[in-house]
Short mmCIF file of C-alpha atoms in Angstrom, two decimals:
data_model
loop_
_atom_site.label_atom_id
_atom_site.label_comp_id
_atom_site.label_asym_id
_atom_site.label_seq_id
_atom_site.Cartn_x
_atom_site.Cartn_y
_atom_site.Cartn_z
CA MET A 467 -22.12 -34.63 -26.53
CA HIS A 468 -24.08 -34.93 -23.32
CA SER A 469 -27.80 -34.46 -23.30
CA THR A 470 -29.24 -31.34 -21.71
CA ARG A 471 -30.75 -33.48 -19.01
CA SER A 472 -27.46 -35.02 -17.95
CA VAL A 473 -25.75 -31.63 -18.01
CA ILE A 474 -28.34 -30.20 -15.64
CA THR A 475 -28.15 -33.23 -13.34
CA PHE A 476 -24.35 -33.02 -13.23
CA VAL A 477 -24.35 -29.32 -12.40
CA LEU A 478 -27.09 -29.66 -9.77
CA ILE A 479 -25.38 -32.51 -7.95
CA MET A 480 -22.03 -30.78 -8.06
CA THR A 481 -23.41 -27.47 -6.77
CA LEU A 482 -25.24 -29.24 -3.97
CA LEU A 483 -22.14 -31.12 -2.82
CA VAL A 484 -19.98 -28.02 -2.94
CA ALA A 485 -22.55 -25.90 -1.11
CA LEU A 486 -22.93 -28.49 1.64
CA ALA A 487 -19.18 -28.83 2.11
CA LEU A 488 -18.60 -25.07 2.28
CA ALA A 489 -21.58 -24.39 4.53
CA GLY A 490 -20.34 -27.09 6.92
CA MET A 491 -16.86 -25.67 6.96
CA TYR A 492 -18.10 -22.12 7.45
CA SER A 493 -20.28 -22.88 10.43
CA GLY A 494 -17.63 -25.18 11.88
CA LEU A 495 -14.96 -22.48 11.83
CA LYS A 496 -17.24 -19.59 12.80
CA PRO A 497 -16.44 -19.64 16.56
CA ILE A 498 -12.70 -19.45 15.77
CA HIS A 499 -13.28 -16.63 13.28
CA LYS A 500 -15.25 -14.66 15.86
CA LYS A 501 -12.60 -15.18 18.50
CA ASN A 502 -9.87 -14.02 16.10
CA GLU A 503 -11.84 -10.94 15.11
CA ALA A 504 -12.44 -9.95 18.74
CA LEU A 505 -8.76 -10.42 19.59
CA TYR A 506 -7.70 -8.38 16.56
CA SER A 507 -9.88 -5.43 17.49
CA LYS A 508 -8.75 -5.59 21.13
CA LYS A 509 -5.13 -5.47 20.00
CA ALA A 510 -5.97 -2.50 17.78
CA THR A 511 -7.47 -0.71 20.79
CA LEU A 512 -4.39 -1.45 22.88
CA SER A 513 -1.99 -0.24 20.21
CA ALA A 514 -3.25 3.32 20.80
CA ILE A 515 -1.70 3.16 24.28
CA SER A 516 1.26 0.92 23.34
CA ALA A 517 3.72 3.47 24.74
CA HIS A 518 2.29 2.80 28.21
CA LEU A 519 2.27 -1.01 27.96
CA PRO A 520 5.13 -3.36 28.92
CA THR A 521 4.96 -5.30 25.62
CA GLN A 522 3.83 -4.35 22.12
CA PRO A 523 0.20 -5.39 21.53
CA SER A 524 1.14 -7.19 18.30
CA ALA A 525 3.49 -9.47 20.23
CA MET A 526 1.00 -10.23 23.02
CA ALA A 527 -0.51 -13.64 23.55
CA GLU A 528 -4.27 -13.97 23.66
CA ASP A 529 -4.61 -14.49 27.43
CA GLU A 530 -2.33 -11.51 28.05
CA VAL A 531 -4.68 -9.28 26.03
CA ILE A 532 -7.73 -10.65 27.78
CA SER A 533 -6.27 -10.25 31.26
CA LEU A 534 -5.35 -6.63 30.43
CA PHE A 535 -8.92 -6.02 29.38
CA ASN A 536 -10.33 -7.70 32.47
CA ASN A 537 -8.05 -6.16 35.07
CA LYS A 538 -6.91 -2.79 33.84
CA ILE A 539 -9.53 -1.53 31.44
CA GLU A 540 -12.99 -0.21 32.21
CA GLN A 541 -15.43 -0.29 29.35
CA LYS A 542 -18.09 2.38 29.09
CA VAL A 543 -20.73 3.13 26.50
CA LEU A 544 -21.91 6.71 26.02
CA ASN A 545 -24.85 8.22 24.23
CA MET A 546 -24.54 11.41 22.21
CA LYS A 547 -25.41 13.55 25.24
CA GLY A 548 -22.28 12.28 26.98
CA GLN A 549 -24.15 10.12 29.49
CA GLU A 550 -23.10 6.58 30.31
CA VAL A 551 -25.72 4.03 29.28
CA ASP A 552 -26.50 0.62 30.79
CA ALA A 553 -25.67 -2.72 29.25
CA SER A 554 -29.38 -3.28 28.57
CA VAL A 555 -29.50 -0.23 26.27
CA VAL A 556 -26.50 -1.54 24.34
CA GLU A 557 -28.07 -4.97 24.07
CA SER A 558 -31.33 -3.55 22.80
CA ALA A 559 -29.35 -1.68 20.14
CA GLY A 560 -28.39 -5.08 18.78
CA TYR A 561 -25.11 -5.93 20.50
CA PRO A 562 -25.36 -9.01 22.72
CA GLY A 563 -22.88 -8.75 25.56
CA GLY A 564 -23.68 -5.09 26.17
CA LYS A 565 -20.07 -3.96 26.52
CA ALA A 566 -18.10 -1.36 24.57
CA GLU A 567 -16.15 -4.14 22.85
CA ASN A 568 -19.38 -5.56 21.38
CA ILE A 569 -20.25 -2.36 19.53
CA ASP A 570 -19.79 -2.43 15.78
CA MET A 571 -18.79 1.10 14.80
CA ALA A 572 -19.44 0.44 11.11
CA LYS A 573 -23.12 -0.05 12.00
CA GLU A 574 -23.24 2.85 14.46
CA VAL A 575 -22.13 5.53 12.01
CA LYS A 576 -25.02 4.65 9.70
CA LYS A 577 -27.60 5.41 12.40
CA PRO A 578 -29.17 8.86 12.87
CA LEU A 579 -26.73 11.05 14.79
CA ASP A 580 -28.61 11.31 18.08
CA GLU A 581 -29.12 7.53 18.33
CA GLN A 582 -25.46 6.58 17.96
CA LEU A 583 -23.56 4.93 20.79
CA LEU A 584 -19.94 5.71 21.58
CA PRO A 585 -17.56 3.14 23.06
CA LEU A 586 -15.02 4.40 25.59
CA TYR A 587 -12.19 2.54 27.30
CA VAL A 588 -10.47 3.78 30.44
CA TYR A 589 -7.05 2.30 31.11
CA ASN A 590 -5.95 2.48 34.76
CA LYS A 591 -2.21 2.84 35.00
CA ASP A 592 -0.34 1.36 37.96
CA ASN A 593 0.37 4.84 39.36
CA GLY A 594 -3.33 5.67 39.49
CA GLU A 595 -3.40 7.81 36.35
CA LYS A 596 -5.98 7.15 33.71
CA LEU A 597 -5.87 6.99 29.92
CA TYR A 598 -9.05 7.44 27.90
CA ILE A 599 -9.38 5.66 24.55
CA LEU A 600 -11.93 7.14 22.15
CA TYR A 601 -13.16 5.76 18.81
CA VAL A 602 -13.40 7.73 15.59
CA ARG A 603 -14.53 6.67 12.14
CA GLY A 604 -14.56 8.48 8.79
CA LYS A 605 -13.88 8.21 5.10
CA GLY A 606 -10.52 7.88 3.33
CA LEU A 607 -9.95 7.95 -0.40
CA TRP A 608 -11.41 4.55 -1.32
CA ASP A 609 -13.37 3.40 1.68
CA GLU A 610 -13.77 3.76 5.41
CA ILE A 611 -10.96 4.64 7.80
CA TRP A 612 -11.15 4.44 11.57
CA GLY A 613 -8.96 4.71 14.62
CA CYS A 614 -8.51 4.87 18.37
CA VAL A 615 -7.29 8.05 20.03
CA ALA A 616 -5.90 7.77 23.55
CA LEU A 617 -6.04 10.88 25.76
CA GLU A 618 -3.99 11.51 28.89
CA GLY A 619 -5.70 12.08 32.22
CA ASP A 620 -6.01 15.82 31.46
CA LEU A 621 -8.41 14.86 28.61
CA ASN A 622 -6.49 17.20 26.35
CA THR A 623 -3.10 15.72 25.47
CA ILE A 624 -3.02 12.81 23.01
CA ALA A 625 -1.20 9.79 24.48
CA GLY A 626 -1.19 7.80 21.25
CA VAL A 627 -3.25 6.90 18.20
CA ALA A 628 -3.84 3.81 16.07
CA PHE A 629 -5.50 4.10 12.69
CA ASP A 630 -6.77 1.43 10.37
CA HIS A 631 -8.43 1.41 6.96
CA LYS A 632 -10.40 -0.83 4.67
CA ALA A 633 -8.86 -0.19 1.26
CA GLU A 634 -6.34 2.66 1.20
CA THR A 635 -3.41 2.36 -1.26
CA PRO A 636 -0.32 0.61 0.17
CA GLY A 637 2.60 3.04 0.39
CA LEU A 638 0.28 6.08 0.18
CA GLY A 639 -2.97 6.20 2.13
CA ALA A 640 -2.15 2.99 3.98
CA GLU A 641 0.72 4.85 5.65
CA ILE A 642 -1.78 6.08 8.25
CA LYS A 643 -1.66 2.55 9.64
CA ASP A 644 1.82 1.35 8.63
CA ASN A 645 4.09 4.36 9.04
CA LYS A 646 4.99 4.56 12.68
CA SER A 647 6.96 7.78 12.33
CA TRP A 648 3.89 9.42 10.82
CA TYR A 649 1.27 8.43 13.37
CA SER A 650 3.57 8.88 16.35
CA GLN A 651 3.54 12.60 15.48
CA PHE A 652 0.12 12.74 17.13
CA THR A 653 1.51 11.79 20.55
CA GLY A 654 1.75 14.91 22.69
CA LYS A 655 -0.54 17.06 20.53
CA LYS A 656 -3.49 18.74 22.21
CA ILE A 657 -7.14 18.89 21.19
CA TYR A 658 -8.24 21.82 23.37
CA ASP A 659 -7.17 25.44 23.49
CA GLY A 660 -8.29 26.40 26.97
CA ASP A 661 -11.95 25.39 26.84
CA THR A 662 -12.33 25.61 23.06
CA PHE A 663 -12.26 22.36 21.12
CA LYS A 664 -9.64 22.51 18.34
CA SER A 665 -8.87 18.91 17.24
CA VAL A 666 -5.63 18.08 15.38
CA TYR A 667 -5.12 19.15 11.79
CA VAL A 668 -3.12 17.11 9.24
CA ARG A 669 -1.39 19.87 7.27
CA LYS A 670 -0.36 19.25 3.68
CA GLY A 671 3.18 20.51 3.16
CA GLY A 672 4.15 20.34 6.82
CA ALA A 673 2.75 21.33 10.20
CA LYS A 674 2.69 25.08 10.90
CA ASP A 675 1.71 24.74 14.54
CA ASP A 676 3.53 22.69 17.19
CA VAL A 677 0.49 21.91 19.27
CA TYR A 678 -2.48 21.38 16.97
CA GLU A 679 -1.01 20.23 13.63
CA VAL A 680 0.92 17.27 12.18
CA ASP A 681 2.65 16.81 8.79
CA GLY A 682 0.64 15.41 5.90
CA ILE A 683 1.63 12.40 3.78
CA SER A 684 2.89 13.06 0.25
CA GLY A 685 0.67 11.36 -2.28
CA ALA A 686 -2.11 10.80 0.23
CA THR A 687 -3.74 14.21 0.56
CA ILE A 688 -7.30 12.88 0.45
CA THR A 689 -6.69 10.17 3.04
CA ALA A 690 -4.95 12.72 5.27
CA ASP A 691 -7.86 15.16 4.87
CA GLY A 692 -10.10 12.24 5.81
CA VAL A 693 -8.12 11.80 9.01
CA THR A 694 -8.48 15.50 9.83
CA GLU A 695 -12.23 15.40 9.24
CA MET A 696 -12.63 12.13 11.16
CA LEU A 697 -10.78 13.48 14.20
CA GLU A 698 -12.59 16.78 14.26
CA ARG A 699 -16.06 15.25 13.96
CA GLY A 700 -15.38 12.06 15.91
CA LEU A 701 -13.71 13.68 18.91
CA GLU A 702 -16.38 16.31 19.11
CA TYR A 703 -18.97 13.56 19.70
CA TYR A 704 -17.20 12.86 22.98
CA GLU A 705 -17.09 16.51 24.04
CA PRO A 706 -20.15 16.48 26.33
CA TYR A 707 -18.65 13.53 28.20
CA LEU A 708 -15.16 15.01 28.39
CA LYS A 709 -16.64 18.24 29.80
CA SER A 710 -18.64 16.36 32.43
CA VAL A 711 -15.52 14.46 33.57
CA LYS A 712 -13.44 17.63 33.75
CA SER A 713 -15.90 19.60 35.84
CA MET B 1338 1.28 -22.69 -23.78
CA ALA B 1339 2.48 -26.23 -23.28
CA ASP B 1340 -0.33 -28.45 -24.37
CA VAL B 1341 1.35 -31.72 -23.60
CA LYS B 1342 -0.34 -35.06 -23.57
CA VAL B 1343 1.69 -37.41 -21.45
CA ALA B 1344 1.73 -40.97 -22.78
CA GLU B 1345 -0.77 -43.15 -20.97
CA LYS B 1346 1.13 -45.45 -18.65
CA SER B 1347 -0.22 -47.76 -16.04
CA GLY B 1348 0.69 -47.22 -12.41
CA ILE B 1349 2.47 -44.45 -10.63
CA THR B 1350 6.07 -44.01 -11.64
CA PHE B 1351 8.53 -41.18 -11.40
CA GLY B 1352 10.61 -41.09 -14.55
CA LYS B 1353 12.02 -38.47 -16.84
CA LYS B 1354 8.62 -37.28 -18.02
CA GLU B 1355 7.28 -36.85 -14.54
CA ARG B 1356 10.37 -34.95 -13.50
CA LYS B 1357 9.95 -32.67 -16.49
CA LEU B 1358 6.37 -31.95 -15.39
CA LEU B 1359 7.69 -30.76 -12.04
CA THR B 1360 10.75 -28.81 -13.16
CA ASP B 1361 9.65 -27.31 -16.46
CA PRO B 1362 7.39 -24.64 -14.92
CA LEU B 1363 10.20 -23.61 -12.56
CA SER B 1364 12.26 -22.11 -15.35
CA ASP B 1365 11.77 -22.97 -19.04
CA ASN B 1366 8.00 -22.74 -18.89
CA ASN B 1367 7.57 -20.46 -15.89
CA PRO B 1368 4.01 -19.13 -15.63
CA ILE B 1369 5.10 -15.58 -14.83
CA THR B 1370 8.35 -14.92 -16.67
CA VAL B 1371 7.72 -17.05 -19.76
CA GLN B 1372 3.96 -17.34 -20.14
CA VAL B 1373 3.39 -13.92 -18.51
CA LEU B 1374 0.31 -15.11 -16.63
CA GLY B 1375 -0.83 -14.21 -13.13
CA ILE B 1376 0.80 -10.77 -13.28
CA CYS B 1377 -2.07 -9.04 -11.49
CA SER B 1378 -1.59 -10.89 -8.23
CA ALA B 1379 2.21 -10.73 -8.62
CA LEU B 1380 1.86 -6.94 -8.54
CA ALA B 1381 -0.51 -6.84 -5.61
CA VAL B 1382 0.81 -9.23 -2.98
CA THR B 1383 4.57 -8.74 -3.33
CA THR B 1384 4.94 -5.76 -0.97
CA GLY B 1385 6.29 -8.11 1.69
CA MET B 1386 7.79 -11.60 1.74
CA LYS B 1387 5.34 -12.91 4.31
CA ASN B 1388 2.35 -12.01 2.15
CA ALA B 1389 4.07 -13.50 -0.88
CA ALA B 1390 4.81 -16.74 0.99
CA VAL B 1391 1.22 -17.10 2.21
CA MET B 1392 -0.05 -16.38 -1.30
CA ALA B 1393 2.37 -18.91 -2.82
CA VAL B 1394 1.24 -21.65 -0.45
CA ALA B 1395 -2.41 -20.83 -1.21
CA VAL B 1396 -1.82 -20.97 -4.95
CA VAL B 1397 0.09 -24.28 -4.77
CA PHE B 1398 -2.78 -25.76 -2.74
CA VAL B 1399 -5.44 -24.55 -5.17
CA ALA B 1400 -3.41 -25.48 -8.28
CA VAL B 1401 -2.72 -29.03 -7.09
CA LEU B 1402 -6.21 -29.84 -5.90
CA SER B 1403 -8.07 -28.19 -8.76
CA ASN B 1404 -5.86 -30.04 -11.23
CA PHE B 1405 -6.51 -33.28 -9.37
CA PHE B 1406 -10.29 -32.93 -9.19
CA THR B 1407 -10.65 -31.72 -12.76
CA SER B 1408 -8.53 -34.62 -13.98
CA LEU B 1409 -10.55 -37.06 -11.90
CA LEU B 1410 -13.78 -35.78 -13.41
CA ARG B 1411 -12.37 -35.19 -16.91
CA ASN B 1412 -14.39 -37.96 -18.56
CA SER B 1413 -17.68 -37.09 -16.86
CA ILE B 1414 -17.64 -33.28 -17.12
CA PRO B 1415 -20.13 -32.29 -19.86
CA LYS B 1416 -18.16 -30.41 -22.51
CA GLN B 1417 -20.78 -27.66 -22.80
CA VAL B 1418 -20.28 -26.51 -19.20
CA ARG B 1419 -16.67 -27.46 -18.58
CA MET B 1420 -15.50 -23.90 -17.87
CA ILE B 1421 -18.26 -23.40 -15.33
CA VAL B 1422 -17.43 -26.68 -13.64
CA GLN B 1423 -13.76 -25.71 -13.47
CA LEU B 1424 -14.71 -22.36 -12.01
CA VAL B 1425 -16.83 -24.04 -9.32
CA ILE B 1426 -13.93 -26.32 -8.39
CA ILE B 1427 -11.48 -23.42 -8.16
CA ALA B 1428 -13.90 -21.17 -6.26
CA THR B 1429 -14.61 -23.92 -3.74
CA LEU B 1430 -10.93 -24.51 -3.07
CA VAL B 1431 -10.24 -20.79 -2.77
CA THR B 1432 -13.07 -20.39 -0.27
CA ILE B 1433 -11.60 -23.26 1.75
CA VAL B 1434 -8.23 -21.49 1.74
CA GLU B 1435 -9.85 -18.22 2.80
CA LEU B 1436 -11.82 -19.76 5.67
CA THR B 1437 -8.77 -21.69 6.88
CA LEU B 1438 -6.48 -18.67 6.76
CA LYS B 1439 -9.04 -16.60 8.65
CA ALA B 1440 -8.98 -19.19 11.42
CA VAL B 1441 -5.23 -19.85 11.46
CA ASP B 1442 -3.52 -16.53 10.75
CA PHE B 1443 -5.99 -13.67 11.06
CA GLU B 1444 -3.41 -10.94 10.50
CA SER B 1445 -2.26 -12.34 7.15
CA TYR B 1446 -5.91 -12.75 6.25
CA LYS B 1447 -6.50 -9.06 6.99
CA GLN B 1448 -3.49 -8.01 4.93
CA LEU B 1449 -4.15 -10.18 1.90
CA SER B 1450 -7.90 -9.40 2.09
CA VAL B 1451 -9.34 -9.52 -1.42
CA PHE B 1452 -6.29 -11.05 -3.08
CA ILE B 1453 -6.97 -14.51 -1.69
CA GLY B 1454 -10.40 -14.36 -3.30
CA LEU B 1455 -8.81 -13.18 -6.53
CA ILE B 1456 -6.95 -16.51 -6.87
CA ILE B 1457 -10.23 -17.59 -8.51
CA THR B 1458 -9.44 -15.37 -11.45
CA ASN B 1459 -5.73 -16.26 -11.52
CA CYS B 1460 -5.12 -17.20 -15.16
CA ILE B 1461 -2.43 -19.75 -14.24
CA ILE B 1462 -4.88 -22.04 -12.48
CA MET B 1463 -7.65 -21.94 -15.07
CA GLY B 1464 -4.98 -22.23 -17.77
CA ARG B 1465 -3.55 -25.43 -16.30
CA LEU B 1466 -6.99 -26.98 -16.01
CA GLU B 1467 -7.79 -26.24 -19.64
CA ALA B 1468 -4.38 -27.09 -21.04
CA PHE B 1469 -3.39 -30.04 -18.91
CA ALA B 1470 -5.79 -31.52 -16.38
CA LEU B 1471 -8.63 -32.07 -18.88
CA ALA B 1472 -6.38 -34.32 -20.98
CA ASN B 1473 -4.22 -36.10 -18.42
CA LYS B 1474 -4.46 -38.55 -15.54
CA PRO B 1475 -4.78 -37.40 -11.90
CA TYR B 1476 -1.21 -38.33 -10.93
CA GLU B 1477 0.40 -36.33 -13.74
CA SER B 1478 -2.02 -33.47 -13.07
CA ILE B 1479 -0.94 -33.26 -9.45
CA LEU B 1480 2.71 -33.02 -10.52
CA ASP B 1481 1.82 -30.33 -13.05
CA GLY B 1482 -0.08 -28.42 -10.34
CA ILE B 1483 2.88 -28.56 -7.95
CA GLY B 1484 5.28 -27.45 -10.69
CA ASN B 1485 3.21 -24.47 -11.77
CA GLY B 1486 2.27 -23.42 -8.24
CA VAL B 1487 5.88 -23.51 -7.09
CA GLY B 1488 7.07 -21.81 -10.29
CA TYR B 1489 4.65 -18.97 -9.56
CA GLY B 1490 5.60 -18.88 -5.87
CA ILE B 1491 9.34 -18.62 -6.54
CA ILE B 1492 8.91 -15.56 -8.74
CA LEU B 1493 6.56 -14.04 -6.17
CA LEU B 1494 9.16 -14.46 -3.43
CA ILE B 1495 11.97 -13.04 -5.59
CA VAL B 1496 9.92 -9.97 -6.46
CA ALA B 1497 8.82 -9.55 -2.84
CA PHE B 1498 12.42 -9.83 -1.65
CA PHE B 1499 13.54 -6.87 -3.75
CA ARG B 1500 10.46 -4.81 -2.95
CA GLU B 1501 10.55 -5.38 0.79
CA PHE B 1502 14.33 -5.03 1.09
CA PHE B 1503 14.63 -1.78 -0.84
CA GLY B 1504 11.17 -0.46 0.03
CA LYS B 1505 11.19 -1.01 3.78
CA GLY B 1506 14.70 -2.27 4.61
CA GLU B 1507 13.12 -5.46 5.95
CA ILE B 1508 12.98 -9.19 5.20
CA PHE B 1509 9.90 -11.06 6.43
CA GLY B 1510 9.12 -8.00 8.55
CA PHE B 1511 12.51 -8.03 10.29
CA LYS B 1512 14.54 -4.87 10.00
CA ILE B 1513 17.77 -5.41 8.05
CA ILE B 1514 19.05 -2.01 7.00
CA GLY B 1515 18.19 1.62 7.66
CA PRO B 1516 18.48 4.24 10.39
CA THR B 1517 16.57 2.76 13.32
CA ASN B 1518 17.11 0.84 16.54
CA GLU B 1519 14.52 -1.85 16.04
CA PHE B 1520 16.80 -4.55 14.64
CA LEU B 1521 15.92 -8.11 15.44
CA LEU B 1522 19.35 -9.51 16.26
CA ASP B 1523 21.40 -6.59 17.44
CA THR B 1524 19.29 -4.18 19.44
CA THR B 1525 22.27 -2.18 20.63
CA THR B 1526 22.96 -0.92 17.13
CA SER B 1527 21.15 2.19 16.08
CA THR B 1528 22.07 2.02 12.42
CA TRP B 1529 22.90 -0.53 9.77
CA MET B 1530 23.67 1.22 6.51
CA GLY B 1531 21.97 4.18 8.11
CA TRP B 1532 22.50 6.25 4.96
CA TYR B 1533 19.96 4.12 3.12
CA ALA B 1534 16.57 5.81 3.18
CA SER B 1535 13.82 3.33 2.26
CA ASN B 1536 12.61 3.92 -1.27
CA ASN B 1537 8.87 4.20 -1.01
CA LEU B 1538 8.47 3.67 -4.75
CA MET B 1539 9.39 0.02 -4.22
CA VAL B 1540 6.29 -0.49 -2.08
CA LEU B 1541 4.01 0.90 -4.78
CA PHE B 1542 2.65 -1.22 -7.63
CA PRO B 1543 4.75 0.23 -10.50
CA SER B 1544 7.95 -1.09 -8.93
CA ALA B 1545 6.61 -4.66 -9.17
CA MET B 1546 6.27 -4.06 -12.90
CA PHE B 1547 9.91 -2.93 -13.09
CA VAL B 1548 11.15 -5.87 -11.02
CA ILE B 1549 9.17 -8.43 -13.04
CA GLY B 1550 10.34 -6.80 -16.27
CA ILE B 1551 13.97 -7.00 -15.19
CA LEU B 1552 13.45 -10.63 -14.10
CA ILE B 1553 12.05 -11.53 -17.52
CA TRP B 1554 15.02 -9.83 -19.17
CA VAL B 1555 17.57 -11.62 -16.95
CA HIS B 1556 15.80 -14.94 -17.48
CA ARG B 1557 15.91 -14.60 -21.26
CA ALA B 1558 19.49 -13.37 -21.30
CA TRP B 1559 20.40 -16.48 -19.31
CA LYS B 1560 18.38 -18.83 -21.56
CA PRO B 1561 18.37 -17.31 -25.04
CA HIS B 1562 16.15 -20.07 -26.50
CA LEU B 1563 13.21 -18.54 -24.63
CA VAL B 1564 13.33 -15.38 -26.73
CA ASP B 1565 10.43 -15.09 -29.15
CA ILE B 1566 11.79 -14.89 -32.67
CA SER B 1567 8.55 -13.55 -34.08
#
């Protein structure tokens, strides 16, 4: 048997060594982690407009993604009144860099409603048309879900969507991200009826309307309802801006 | 559980005993199909072969190094806190795996998410430390770690093969069968066995239970001496 003293010494020395090694490794790899995270979220943004890109975002190299962002995409940040805000406002909200890509939506949705910032990307197509990419965030069955919704230049027709989730069940709720034939249903749907905002409804049992509804996912009713709620609330945040662009 | 004490020999040799350490866990003493350990992660990460492969590599790494370090320290670890010390060793190695994967392959990291961290609670690894590494020399412990890690990985890949093939019609993410035109090799074809509609049940957790159950059955039918007489 070891004495209590030697047990404590052993554990202390061991913990110290392990903590030092891990802390060193963590801070050493942090720049790479940050770079990977930024690239991942850029690719997620692009996958909402993948139908309009020459290559699939998942197959793109890093410099390809970055040059797309630098040359073809304008980044804007809006406040809840639909006005564009300066980089300084974004920086003072706690996002160094001051661009739309620096905004952490998970933090934004926890703020009071009128203080939230909305990122917006405008993709300039070669033929002069524009695509608008909006961000939405809501709740699925287990945890948060979020997504990018791309609108055509008429600010009404959906050009593509890309959803993601934190912890939905694979094969059920996770289908919102994985099942291409499900989420491509959104392409071509409309969010306005004339001037009235309608959003897109995920209908359990099958869409009853060609323009404003898509089919639900069997076994994932709550996640699908979460998508409906997220789109309706999230897209409405952008309404003041969309109106000001249209007029 | 095999609580073997390998005869103390001087030097590093590779004889019959050492070979047995490597090959035994592959079949006769397989951690999943014979000892029925590590089932939780075998259910969770076998939806695709890529995930299973990454997980297998991670587990081999952790099993080998935790066995090695525990064996190295086996005479100085205070008996009263040996479980805690083992846990610290495993947790450290798993964190190293997690940080490395996050830097090297961010997409796999995103997909495996919590399951990499859950290697800490994988019964196979803690079981090998308790049953083997605490009583054997570092060299033998490394071999035992490789054997058990690979034995676990093989089953993981077999289960993932059936689940991905029948659940999504894909192998390693490449389309093999089903009505589509996204095939890797032959993009002019619009259907390979187009009548086969992917069975979504295979992607869900219960199917892993069926596949593992059938594997255990096949394994014991092939090697009847593994059947418990009790």
